[in-house]
mmCIF file with all atom_site columns, C-alpha atoms in Angstrom:
data_model
loop_
_atom_site.group_PDB
_atom_site.id
_atom_site.type_symbol
_atom_site.label_atom_id
_atom_site.label_alt_id
_atom_site.label_comp_id
_atom_site.label_asym_id
_atom_site.label_entity_id
_atom_site.label_seq_id
_atom_site.pdbx_PDB_ins_code
_atom_site.Cartn_x
_atom_site.Cartn_y
_atom_site.Cartn_z
_atom_site.occupancy
_atom_site.B_iso_or_equiv
_atom_site.pdbx_formal_charge
_atom_site.auth_seq_id
_atom_site.auth_comp_id
_atom_site.auth_asym_id
_atom_site.auth_atom_id
_atom_site.pdbx_PDB_model_num
ATOM 1   C CA . MET A 1 1   ? -30.861 9.007   -10.400 1.00 43.00 ? 1   MET A CA 1
ATOM 2   C CA . THR A 1 2   ? -29.603 6.891   -13.518 1.00 50.00 ? 2   THR A CA 1
ATOM 3   C CA . GLY A 1 3   ? -27.419 4.251   -12.876 1.00 77.00 ? 3   GLY A CA 1
ATOM 4   C CA . ARG A 1 4   ? -24.470 6.487   -13.311 1.00 84.00 ? 4   ARG A CA 1
ATOM 5   C CA . ASP A 1 5   ? -25.710 9.153   -10.687 1.00 89.00 ? 5   ASP A CA 1
ATOM 6   C CA . GLU A 1 6   ? -26.426 6.415   -8.121  1.00 91.00 ? 6   GLU A CA 1
ATOM 7   C CA . GLU A 1 7   ? -22.563 4.813   -8.898  1.00 93.00 ? 7   GLU A CA 1
ATOM 8   C CA . ARG A 1 8   ? -21.108 8.105   -8.332  1.00 94.00 ? 8   ARG A CA 1
ATOM 9   C CA . THR A 1 9   ? -23.040 9.380   -5.250  1.00 94.00 ? 9   THR A CA 1
ATOM 10  C CA . VAL A 1 10  ? -21.456 5.364   -3.860  1.00 95.00 ? 10  VAL A CA 1
ATOM 11  C CA . VAL A 1 11  ? -18.169 6.664   -4.731  1.00 96.00 ? 11  VAL A CA 1
ATOM 12  C CA . ARG A 1 12  ? -18.662 9.614   -3.286  1.00 95.00 ? 12  ARG A CA 1
ATOM 13  C CA . THR A 1 13  ? -20.209 8.115   -0.422  1.00 96.00 ? 13  THR A CA 1
ATOM 14  C CA . LEU A 1 14  ? -17.192 5.952   0.419   1.00 96.00 ? 14  LEU A CA 1
ATOM 15  C CA . VAL A 1 15  ? -14.141 7.799   -0.334  1.00 96.00 ? 15  VAL A CA 1
ATOM 16  C CA . ASP A 1 16  ? -16.251 10.424  2.015   1.00 95.00 ? 16  ASP A CA 1
ATOM 17  C CA . THR A 1 17  ? -16.068 7.990   4.525   1.00 95.00 ? 17  THR A CA 1
ATOM 18  C CA . HIS A 1 18  ? -13.217 5.695   3.691   1.00 94.00 ? 18  HIS A CA 1
ATOM 19  C CA . GLY A 1 19  ? -10.582 7.525   1.691   1.00 93.00 ? 19  GLY A CA 1
ATOM 20  C CA . GLU A 1 20  ? -7.611  7.609   4.012   1.00 95.00 ? 20  GLU A CA 1
ATOM 21  C CA . THR A 1 21  ? -4.730  5.643   2.760   1.00 97.00 ? 21  THR A CA 1
ATOM 22  C CA . TYR A 1 22  ? -2.576  2.847   4.196   1.00 97.00 ? 22  TYR A CA 1
ATOM 23  C CA . ALA A 1 23  ? 0.746   5.144   3.814   1.00 97.00 ? 23  ALA A CA 1
ATOM 24  C CA . GLU A 1 24  ? -1.428  7.844   6.019   1.00 97.00 ? 24  GLU A CA 1
ATOM 25  C CA . GLU A 1 25  ? -2.880  5.850   8.055   1.00 96.00 ? 25  GLU A CA 1
ATOM 26  C CA . ALA A 1 26  ? 0.665   4.960   8.757   1.00 96.00 ? 26  ALA A CA 1
ATOM 27  C CA . GLY A 1 27  ? 2.116   8.542   9.452   1.00 96.00 ? 27  GLY A CA 1
ATOM 28  C CA . ILE A 1 28  ? 3.940   8.016   6.189   1.00 97.00 ? 28  ILE A CA 1
ATOM 29  C CA . ARG A 1 29  ? 3.531   11.783  4.407   1.00 96.00 ? 29  ARG A CA 1
ATOM 30  C CA . LEU A 1 30  ? 4.136   9.947   1.232   1.00 97.00 ? 30  LEU A CA 1
ATOM 31  C CA . ARG A 1 31  ? 6.631   11.809  -1.823  1.00 97.00 ? 31  ARG A CA 1
ATOM 32  C CA . ASP A 1 32  ? 9.005   10.996  -4.362  1.00 98.00 ? 32  ASP A CA 1
ATOM 33  C CA . ALA A 1 33  ? 11.820  11.029  -1.913  1.00 98.00 ? 33  ALA A CA 1
ATOM 34  C CA . PRO A 1 34  ? 13.672  8.007   -0.908  1.00 98.00 ? 34  PRO A CA 1
ATOM 35  C CA . GLN A 1 35  ? 12.750  7.891   3.040   1.00 98.00 ? 35  GLN A CA 1
ATOM 36  C CA . PRO A 1 36  ? 8.772   8.206   2.225   1.00 98.00 ? 36  PRO A CA 1
ATOM 37  C CA . LEU A 1 37  ? 9.089   5.608   -0.790  1.00 98.00 ? 37  LEU A CA 1
ATOM 38  C CA . TYR A 1 38  ? 11.353  3.045   1.594   1.00 98.00 ? 38  TYR A CA 1
ATOM 39  C CA . ARG A 1 39  ? 9.013   3.162   4.378   1.00 98.00 ? 39  ARG A CA 1
ATOM 40  C CA . LEU A 1 40  ? 6.091   2.639   2.251   1.00 98.00 ? 40  LEU A CA 1
ATOM 41  C CA . LEU A 1 41  ? 7.407   -0.507  0.764   1.00 98.00 ? 41  LEU A CA 1
ATOM 42  C CA . VAL A 1 42  ? 8.387   -1.604  4.646   1.00 98.00 ? 42  VAL A CA 1
ATOM 43  C CA . LEU A 1 43  ? 4.261   -0.885  4.873   1.00 98.00 ? 43  LEU A CA 1
ATOM 44  C CA . ALA A 1 44  ? 3.482   -2.816  1.886   1.00 98.00 ? 44  ALA A CA 1
ATOM 45  C CA . HIS A 1 45  ? 5.270   -5.516  2.958   1.00 98.00 ? 45  HIS A CA 1
ATOM 46  C CA . LEU A 1 46  ? 3.936   -6.409  6.141   1.00 97.00 ? 46  LEU A CA 1
ATOM 47  C CA . LEU A 1 47  ? 0.308   -5.303  4.860   1.00 96.00 ? 47  LEU A CA 1
ATOM 48  C CA . SER A 1 48  ? 0.472   -8.017  2.283   1.00 95.00 ? 48  SER A CA 1
ATOM 49  C CA . ALA A 1 49  ? 0.924   -11.010 5.315   1.00 91.00 ? 49  ALA A CA 1
ATOM 50  C CA . ARG A 1 50  ? -2.428  -12.899 5.894   1.00 86.00 ? 50  ARG A CA 1
ATOM 51  C CA . ILE A 1 51  ? -2.921  -10.250 9.513   1.00 88.00 ? 51  ILE A CA 1
ATOM 52  C CA . LYS A 1 52  ? -5.078  -7.636  10.434  1.00 90.00 ? 52  LYS A CA 1
ATOM 53  C CA . GLY A 1 53  ? -4.596  -3.904  8.507   1.00 91.00 ? 53  GLY A CA 1
ATOM 54  C CA . SER A 1 54  ? -4.042  -1.979  12.168  1.00 93.00 ? 54  SER A CA 1
ATOM 55  C CA . ILE A 1 55  ? -1.471  -4.744  13.174  1.00 95.00 ? 55  ILE A CA 1
ATOM 56  C CA . ALA A 1 56  ? 0.328   -4.260  9.933   1.00 96.00 ? 56  ALA A CA 1
ATOM 57  C CA . VAL A 1 57  ? -0.232  -0.695  10.089  1.00 96.00 ? 57  VAL A CA 1
ATOM 58  C CA . ALA A 1 58  ? 1.521   -0.212  14.112  1.00 97.00 ? 58  ALA A CA 1
ATOM 59  C CA . SER A 1 59  ? 4.090   -2.163  13.270  1.00 97.00 ? 59  SER A CA 1
ATOM 60  C CA . ALA A 1 60  ? 4.912   0.459   10.541  1.00 97.00 ? 60  ALA A CA 1
ATOM 61  C CA . ARG A 1 61  ? 4.786   3.272   12.809  1.00 97.00 ? 61  ARG A CA 1
ATOM 62  C CA . ALA A 1 62  ? 7.137   0.794   15.321  1.00 97.00 ? 62  ALA A CA 1
ATOM 63  C CA . LEU A 1 63  ? 9.138   0.534   13.454  1.00 97.00 ? 63  LEU A CA 1
ATOM 64  C CA . HIS A 1 64  ? 9.274   3.868   12.562  1.00 97.00 ? 64  HIS A CA 1
ATOM 65  C CA . GLU A 1 65  ? 9.816   4.641   16.269  1.00 97.00 ? 65  GLU A CA 1
ATOM 66  C CA . ALA A 1 66  ? 12.763  1.806   16.403  1.00 97.00 ? 66  ALA A CA 1
ATOM 67  C CA . GLY A 1 67  ? 14.530  4.544   13.695  1.00 96.00 ? 67  GLY A CA 1
ATOM 68  C CA . LEU A 1 68  ? 14.342  1.677   11.212  1.00 97.00 ? 68  LEU A CA 1
ATOM 69  C CA . ARG A 1 69  ? 13.004  4.089   8.404   1.00 94.00 ? 69  ARG A CA 1
ATOM 70  C CA . ASP A 1 70  ? 15.447  3.704   5.939   1.00 97.00 ? 70  ASP A CA 1
ATOM 71  C CA . PRO A 1 71  ? 17.607  0.806   4.292   1.00 97.00 ? 71  PRO A CA 1
ATOM 72  C CA . ARG A 1 72  ? 20.472  1.508   5.730   1.00 97.00 ? 72  ARG A CA 1
ATOM 73  C CA . ARG A 1 73  ? 19.498  1.594   9.630   1.00 97.00 ? 73  ARG A CA 1
ATOM 74  C CA . MET A 1 74  ? 16.870  -1.420  8.423   1.00 98.00 ? 74  MET A CA 1
ATOM 75  C CA . ALA A 1 75  ? 19.930  -3.681  6.876   1.00 97.00 ? 75  ALA A CA 1
ATOM 76  C CA . GLY A 1 76  ? 22.535  -2.460  9.840   1.00 96.00 ? 76  GLY A CA 1
ATOM 77  C CA . ALA A 1 77  ? 19.996  -3.014  12.813  1.00 96.00 ? 77  ALA A CA 1
ATOM 78  C CA . ASP A 1 78  ? 20.104  -6.976  14.653  1.00 94.00 ? 78  ASP A CA 1
ATOM 79  C CA . TRP A 1 79  ? 17.851  -9.586  13.658  1.00 96.00 ? 79  TRP A CA 1
ATOM 80  C CA . GLN A 1 80  ? 16.497  -9.426  17.211  1.00 96.00 ? 80  GLN A CA 1
ATOM 81  C CA . GLU A 1 81  ? 15.978  -5.462  17.230  1.00 96.00 ? 81  GLU A CA 1
ATOM 82  C CA . ARG A 1 82  ? 13.884  -5.867  13.810  1.00 96.00 ? 82  ARG A CA 1
ATOM 83  C CA . VAL A 1 83  ? 11.244  -8.706  15.881  1.00 96.00 ? 83  VAL A CA 1
ATOM 84  C CA . ASP A 1 84  ? 11.178  -7.089  19.253  1.00 96.00 ? 84  ASP A CA 1
ATOM 85  C CA . ALA A 1 85  ? 10.359  -3.595  17.061  1.00 96.00 ? 85  ALA A CA 1
ATOM 86  C CA . LEU A 1 86  ? 7.677   -6.218  15.229  1.00 96.00 ? 86  LEU A CA 1
ATOM 87  C CA . GLY A 1 87  ? 6.532   -7.330  18.625  1.00 95.00 ? 87  GLY A CA 1
ATOM 88  C CA . ARG A 1 88  ? 5.765   -3.524  19.612  1.00 95.00 ? 88  ARG A CA 1
ATOM 89  C CA . GLY A 1 89  ? 3.420   -3.610  17.211  1.00 95.00 ? 89  GLY A CA 1
ATOM 90  C CA . GLY A 1 90  ? 1.517   -6.710  17.706  1.00 95.00 ? 90  GLY A CA 1
ATOM 91  C CA . TYR A 1 91  ? 3.267   -8.513  14.358  1.00 92.00 ? 91  TYR A CA 1
ATOM 92  C CA . ARG A 1 92  ? 3.979   -11.267 16.335  1.00 83.00 ? 92  ARG A CA 1
ATOM 93  C CA . ARG A 1 93  ? 2.828   -14.267 13.594  1.00 77.00 ? 93  ARG A CA 1
ATOM 94  C CA . TYR A 1 94  ? 5.075   -13.507 11.150  1.00 81.00 ? 94  TYR A CA 1
ATOM 95  C CA . ASP A 1 95  ? 7.691   -11.503 12.806  1.00 84.00 ? 95  ASP A CA 1
ATOM 96  C CA . GLU A 1 96  ? 10.655  -13.566 12.199  1.00 93.00 ? 96  GLU A CA 1
ATOM 97  C CA . ARG A 1 97  ? 10.614  -13.949 9.204   1.00 94.00 ? 97  ARG A CA 1
ATOM 98  C CA . THR A 1 98  ? 9.803   -11.261 8.442   1.00 96.00 ? 98  THR A CA 1
ATOM 99  C CA . ALA A 1 99  ? 12.833  -9.452  10.804  1.00 97.00 ? 99  ALA A CA 1
ATOM 100 C CA . THR A 1 100 ? 14.980  -11.051 8.204   1.00 97.00 ? 100 THR A CA 1
ATOM 101 C CA . GLN A 1 101 ? 13.414  -10.530 5.460   1.00 97.00 ? 101 GLN A CA 1
ATOM 102 C CA . LEU A 1 102 ? 13.169  -7.038  5.951   1.00 98.00 ? 102 LEU A CA 1
ATOM 103 C CA . GLY A 1 103 ? 17.021  -7.352  6.244   1.00 98.00 ? 103 GLY A CA 1
ATOM 104 C CA . GLU A 1 104 ? 17.792  -9.021  2.941   1.00 98.00 ? 104 GLU A CA 1
ATOM 105 C CA . ALA A 1 105 ? 15.625  -6.629  1.144   1.00 98.00 ? 105 ALA A CA 1
ATOM 106 C CA . ALA A 1 106 ? 17.450  -3.520  2.669   1.00 98.00 ? 106 ALA A CA 1
ATOM 107 C CA . GLU A 1 107 ? 20.392  -4.852  1.399   1.00 98.00 ? 107 GLU A CA 1
ATOM 108 C CA . LEU A 1 108 ? 19.616  -5.628  -2.216  1.00 98.00 ? 108 LEU A CA 1
ATOM 109 C CA . LEU A 1 109 ? 17.932  -2.076  -2.075  1.00 98.00 ? 109 LEU A CA 1
ATOM 110 C CA . THR A 1 110 ? 20.835  -0.519  -0.731  1.00 98.00 ? 110 THR A CA 1
ATOM 111 C CA . GLU A 1 111 ? 23.443  -2.395  -2.950  1.00 97.00 ? 111 GLU A CA 1
ATOM 112 C CA . ARG A 1 112 ? 21.111  -2.621  -6.508  1.00 98.00 ? 112 ARG A CA 1
ATOM 113 C CA . TRP A 1 113 ? 20.175  0.889   -6.383  1.00 98.00 ? 113 TRP A CA 1
ATOM 114 C CA . GLY A 1 114 ? 21.650  2.820   -3.907  1.00 97.00 ? 114 GLY A CA 1
ATOM 115 C CA . GLY A 1 115 ? 18.985  2.870   -1.488  1.00 97.00 ? 115 GLY A CA 1
ATOM 116 C CA . ASP A 1 116 ? 16.968  4.898   -3.436  1.00 98.00 ? 116 ASP A CA 1
ATOM 117 C CA . LEU A 1 117 ? 13.350  3.497   -5.094  1.00 98.00 ? 117 LEU A CA 1
ATOM 118 C CA . ARG A 1 118 ? 13.869  5.868   -7.431  1.00 98.00 ? 118 ARG A CA 1
ATOM 119 C CA . ARG A 1 119 ? 15.744  4.767   -9.466  1.00 98.00 ? 119 ARG A CA 1
ATOM 120 C CA . LEU A 1 120 ? 14.621  0.959   -9.134  1.00 98.00 ? 120 LEU A CA 1
ATOM 121 C CA . ARG A 1 121 ? 11.645  3.514   -11.111 1.00 98.00 ? 121 ARG A CA 1
ATOM 122 C CA . GLU A 1 122 ? 14.142  4.731   -13.231 1.00 98.00 ? 122 GLU A CA 1
ATOM 123 C CA . GLU A 1 123 ? 14.705  1.593   -14.499 1.00 98.00 ? 123 GLU A CA 1
ATOM 124 C CA . ALA A 1 124 ? 11.438  0.265   -15.148 1.00 97.00 ? 124 ALA A CA 1
ATOM 125 C CA . ASP A 1 125 ? 11.253  3.324   -17.841 1.00 96.00 ? 125 ASP A CA 1
ATOM 126 C CA . GLY A 1 126 ? 7.470   3.849   -17.234 1.00 92.00 ? 126 GLY A CA 1
ATOM 127 C CA . ASP A 1 127 ? 6.788   0.471   -17.892 1.00 96.00 ? 127 ASP A CA 1
ATOM 128 C CA . VAL A 1 128 ? 3.692   -0.975  -15.157 1.00 97.00 ? 128 VAL A CA 1
ATOM 129 C CA . GLY A 1 129 ? 4.699   -4.345  -15.548 1.00 97.00 ? 129 GLY A CA 1
ATOM 130 C CA . ALA A 1 130 ? 7.960   -3.978  -15.251 1.00 98.00 ? 130 ALA A CA 1
ATOM 131 C CA . LEU A 1 131 ? 7.518   -1.912  -11.852 1.00 98.00 ? 131 LEU A CA 1
ATOM 132 C CA . ARG A 1 132 ? 6.075   -4.732  -10.365 1.00 97.00 ? 132 ARG A CA 1
ATOM 133 C CA . ARG A 1 133 ? 8.350   -7.903  -11.432 1.00 98.00 ? 133 ARG A CA 1
ATOM 134 C CA . LEU A 1 134 ? 11.338  -5.330  -9.890  1.00 98.00 ? 134 LEU A CA 1
ATOM 135 C CA . LEU A 1 135 ? 9.181   -4.653  -6.854  1.00 98.00 ? 135 LEU A CA 1
ATOM 136 C CA . ARG A 1 136 ? 8.785   -8.783  -6.476  1.00 98.00 ? 136 ARG A CA 1
ATOM 137 C CA . GLU A 1 137 ? 12.238  -8.877  -6.432  1.00 98.00 ? 137 GLU A CA 1
ATOM 138 C CA . PHE A 1 138 ? 12.745  -7.891  -3.025  1.00 98.00 ? 138 PHE A CA 1
ATOM 139 C CA . PRO A 1 139 ? 12.116  -10.838 0.071   1.00 97.00 ? 139 PRO A CA 1
ATOM 140 C CA . GLY A 1 140 ? 8.665   -11.229 1.095   1.00 96.00 ? 140 GLY A CA 1
ATOM 141 C CA . ILE A 1 141 ? 7.200   -8.612  -1.356  1.00 97.00 ? 141 ILE A CA 1
ATOM 142 C CA . GLY A 1 142 ? 4.892   -10.990 -3.755  1.00 97.00 ? 142 GLY A CA 1
ATOM 143 C CA . PRO A 1 143 ? 2.327   -9.823  -6.507  1.00 97.00 ? 143 PRO A CA 1
ATOM 144 C CA . THR A 1 144 ? 0.147   -8.595  -2.611  1.00 97.00 ? 144 THR A CA 1
ATOM 145 C CA . GLY A 1 145 ? 2.946   -6.745  -2.000  1.00 98.00 ? 145 GLY A CA 1
ATOM 146 C CA . ALA A 1 146 ? 4.086   -5.286  -5.510  1.00 98.00 ? 146 ALA A CA 1
ATOM 147 C CA . ASP A 1 147 ? -0.031  -4.421  -5.631  1.00 98.00 ? 147 ASP A CA 1
ATOM 148 C CA . ILE A 1 148 ? -0.498  -2.993  -2.307  1.00 98.00 ? 148 ILE A CA 1
ATOM 149 C CA . PHE A 1 149 ? 3.144   -0.316  -3.288  1.00 98.00 ? 149 PHE A CA 1
ATOM 150 C CA . LEU A 1 150 ? 1.862   0.879   -6.468  1.00 98.00 ? 150 LEU A CA 1
ATOM 151 C CA . ARG A 1 151 ? -2.136  1.613   -5.369  1.00 97.00 ? 151 ARG A CA 1
ATOM 152 C CA . GLU A 1 152 ? -0.525  3.779   -2.981  1.00 98.00 ? 152 GLU A CA 1
ATOM 153 C CA . ALA A 1 153 ? 2.254   4.440   -4.669  1.00 98.00 ? 153 ALA A CA 1
ATOM 154 C CA . GLN A 1 154 ? -0.009  6.469   -7.873  1.00 97.00 ? 154 GLN A CA 1
ATOM 155 C CA . ARG A 1 155 ? -0.429  8.790   -5.462  1.00 96.00 ? 155 ARG A CA 1
ATOM 156 C CA . VAL A 1 156 ? 3.256   10.019  -6.963  1.00 98.00 ? 156 VAL A CA 1
ATOM 157 C CA . TRP A 1 157 ? 4.195   8.307   -9.090  1.00 97.00 ? 157 TRP A CA 1
ATOM 158 C CA . PRO A 1 158 ? 1.509   8.816   -12.096 1.00 94.00 ? 158 PRO A CA 1
ATOM 159 C CA . GLU A 1 159 ? 2.491   7.058   -14.538 1.00 94.00 ? 159 GLU A CA 1
ATOM 160 C CA . THR A 1 160 ? 0.656   4.120   -12.705 1.00 95.00 ? 160 THR A CA 1
ATOM 161 C CA . ALA A 1 161 ? -2.644  5.659   -12.362 1.00 95.00 ? 161 ALA A CA 1
ATOM 162 C CA . PRO A 1 162 ? -5.389  4.429   -12.101 1.00 95.00 ? 162 PRO A CA 1
ATOM 163 C CA . TYR A 1 163 ? -3.840  1.381   -10.670 1.00 96.00 ? 163 TYR A CA 1
ATOM 164 C CA . LEU A 1 164 ? -7.192  -0.717  -9.428  1.00 96.00 ? 164 LEU A CA 1
ATOM 165 C CA . ASP A 1 165 ? -5.495  -3.757  -8.454  1.00 96.00 ? 165 ASP A CA 1
ATOM 166 C CA . ALA A 1 166 ? -8.143  -7.705  -7.956  1.00 95.00 ? 166 ALA A CA 1
ATOM 167 C CA . LYS A 1 167 ? -8.608  -6.723  -4.310  1.00 96.00 ? 167 LYS A CA 1
ATOM 168 C CA . ALA A 1 168 ? -9.671  -3.086  -5.117  1.00 97.00 ? 168 ALA A CA 1
ATOM 169 C CA . LEU A 1 169 ? -11.995 -4.569  -7.879  1.00 97.00 ? 169 LEU A CA 1
ATOM 170 C CA . GLN A 1 170 ? -13.186 -6.722  -5.216  1.00 96.00 ? 170 GLN A CA 1
ATOM 171 C CA . GLY A 1 171 ? -14.143 -3.822  -3.247  1.00 96.00 ? 171 GLY A CA 1
ATOM 172 C CA . ALA A 1 172 ? -15.665 -2.223  -6.326  1.00 96.00 ? 172 ALA A CA 1
ATOM 173 C CA . ARG A 1 173 ? -17.791 -5.244  -6.861  1.00 96.00 ? 173 ARG A CA 1
ATOM 174 C CA . ARG A 1 174 ? -19.112 -5.772  -3.094  1.00 94.00 ? 174 ARG A CA 1
ATOM 175 C CA . LEU A 1 175 ? -20.977 -1.899  -4.095  1.00 95.00 ? 175 LEU A CA 1
ATOM 176 C CA . ASP A 1 176 ? -22.005 -2.405  -7.974  1.00 94.00 ? 176 ASP A CA 1
ATOM 177 C CA . LEU A 1 177 ? -19.311 -0.684  -8.980  1.00 95.00 ? 177 LEU A CA 1
ATOM 178 C CA . PRO A 1 178 ? -18.022 -1.493  -12.416 1.00 94.00 ? 178 PRO A CA 1
ATOM 179 C CA . GLN A 1 179 ? -14.700 -3.563  -12.472 1.00 92.00 ? 179 GLN A CA 1
ATOM 180 C CA . ASP A 1 180 ? -13.090 -1.269  -15.131 1.00 93.00 ? 180 ASP A CA 1
ATOM 181 C CA . PRO A 1 181 ? -10.314 1.334   -13.277 1.00 93.00 ? 181 PRO A CA 1
ATOM 182 C CA . GLU A 1 182 ? -10.580 4.150   -15.850 1.00 93.00 ? 182 GLU A CA 1
ATOM 183 C CA . ARG A 1 183 ? -14.634 3.570   -15.314 1.00 94.00 ? 183 ARG A CA 1
ATOM 184 C CA . LEU A 1 184 ? -14.022 3.607   -11.987 1.00 95.00 ? 184 LEU A CA 1
ATOM 185 C CA . ALA A 1 185 ? -11.695 6.682   -12.049 1.00 93.00 ? 185 ALA A CA 1
ATOM 186 C CA . GLY A 1 186 ? -14.071 8.594   -14.084 1.00 93.00 ? 186 GLY A CA 1
ATOM 187 C CA . LEU A 1 187 ? -17.042 7.824   -11.418 1.00 94.00 ? 187 LEU A CA 1
ATOM 188 C CA . ALA A 1 188 ? -14.544 8.745   -8.271  1.00 94.00 ? 188 ALA A CA 1
ATOM 189 C CA . GLY A 1 189 ? -14.133 12.984  -10.555 1.00 93.00 ? 189 GLY A CA 1
ATOM 190 C CA . ARG A 1 190 ? -11.098 14.546  -8.781  1.00 93.00 ? 190 ARG A CA 1
ATOM 191 C CA . THR A 1 191 ? -10.739 12.232  -5.984  1.00 95.00 ? 191 THR A CA 1
ATOM 192 C CA . GLU A 1 192 ? -6.379  10.932  -6.244  1.00 96.00 ? 192 GLU A CA 1
ATOM 193 C CA . PRO A 1 193 ? -6.471  7.706   -7.833  1.00 96.00 ? 193 PRO A CA 1
ATOM 194 C CA . ALA A 1 194 ? -4.387  6.346   -4.721  1.00 97.00 ? 194 ALA A CA 1
ATOM 195 C CA . VAL A 1 195 ? -7.351  7.380   -2.110  1.00 97.00 ? 195 VAL A CA 1
ATOM 196 C CA . LEU A 1 196 ? -10.033 5.599   -4.455  1.00 97.00 ? 196 LEU A CA 1
ATOM 197 C CA . ALA A 1 197 ? -8.342  2.308   -4.171  1.00 97.00 ? 197 ALA A CA 1
ATOM 198 C CA . ALA A 1 198 ? -7.520  2.565   -0.638  1.00 97.00 ? 198 ALA A CA 1
ATOM 199 C CA . ALA A 1 199 ? -11.355 3.586   0.079   1.00 97.00 ? 199 ALA A CA 1
ATOM 200 C CA . LEU A 1 200 ? -12.387 0.317   -2.300  1.00 97.00 ? 200 LEU A CA 1
ATOM 201 C CA . VAL A 1 201 ? -9.615  -1.941  -0.854  1.00 96.00 ? 201 VAL A CA 1
ATOM 202 C CA . ARG A 1 202 ? -11.683 -1.176  2.553   1.00 95.00 ? 202 ARG A CA 1
ATOM 203 C CA . ALA A 1 203 ? -14.701 -1.806  0.820   1.00 95.00 ? 203 ALA A CA 1
ATOM 204 C CA . ALA A 1 204 ? -13.300 -5.221  0.113   1.00 95.00 ? 204 ALA A CA 1
ATOM 205 C CA . THR A 1 205 ? -11.338 -6.640  3.132   1.00 92.00 ? 205 THR A CA 1
ATOM 206 C CA . ASP A 1 206 ? -14.455 -5.218  5.600   1.00 90.00 ? 206 ASP A CA 1
ATOM 207 C CA . LYS A 1 207 ? -18.222 -6.092  5.195   1.00 87.00 ? 207 LYS A CA 1
ATOM 208 C CA . GLU A 1 208 ? -19.789 -3.238  7.192   1.00 91.00 ? 208 GLU A CA 1
ATOM 209 C CA . VAL A 1 209 ? -18.252 -0.967  4.950   1.00 91.00 ? 209 VAL A CA 1
ATOM 210 C CA . ALA A 1 210 ? -19.774 -1.950  2.384   1.00 88.00 ? 210 ALA A CA 1
ATOM 211 C CA . GLY A 1 211 ? -23.022 -2.028  4.242   1.00 89.00 ? 211 GLY A CA 1
ATOM 212 C CA . GLU A 1 212 ? -22.551 1.198   5.992   1.00 93.00 ? 212 GLU A CA 1
ATOM 213 C CA . VAL A 1 213 ? -22.037 3.187   2.153   1.00 93.00 ? 213 VAL A CA 1
ATOM 214 C CA . ARG A 1 214 ? -24.954 1.609   0.674   1.00 88.00 ? 214 ARG A CA 1
ATOM 215 C CA . SER A 1 215 ? -27.244 2.808   3.543   1.00 88.00 ? 215 SER A CA 1
ATOM 216 C CA . ARG A 1 216 ? -25.299 6.182   3.843   1.00 91.00 ? 216 ARG A CA 1
ATOM 217 C CA . ALA A 1 217 ? -25.673 6.529   -0.209  1.00 88.00 ? 217 ALA A CA 1
ATOM 218 C CA . ALA A 1 218 ? -29.180 5.794   -0.336  1.00 85.00 ? 218 ALA A CA 1
ATOM 219 C CA . SER A 1 219 ? -30.400 8.373   2.355   1.00 78.00 ? 219 SER A CA 1
#
């Protein structure tokens, strides 16, 4: 095989084995609609902390199960209610600060964009840099959180694709793949960029994933 064929094999193996998006893992059926986009914003917030991804996902599910699935309900909930839901997901290290930030972010989303992240998208007017800056206005959403949101949102906001941030490219490096997002997207063929991004991030955050993919691709 040529080097490019080998790279395609690695990408295909990676996607086949670890191509579940984080939204899917959290039970979010992502659509360009207010509630799933809001749930994705909350998930991005939780994933951006220095905490296991599985705990962040479980905590996003716990918030949803507690009924805190839209900004109105999140802002209207008692602070302790948010803390308790995060605790049920195992998100205890940052639960109090995060509970406060989630309430403040929900209020901002409601007041400025009517609770609808599609209006934030309209304000950015196709500019990915502007989207990233606007997302960072939410309490608790820094550069990492904005990147996480956009990696997943590119599934329904195609103007952002291919969105492969530094963490995704770290996974590509670990697998000796190109560092150029367009080249990586080309190697992935018809694979959605959001799926590719999630798979690369899993390779970046778990050394065992990279080793497993290398072994399978070589066999």
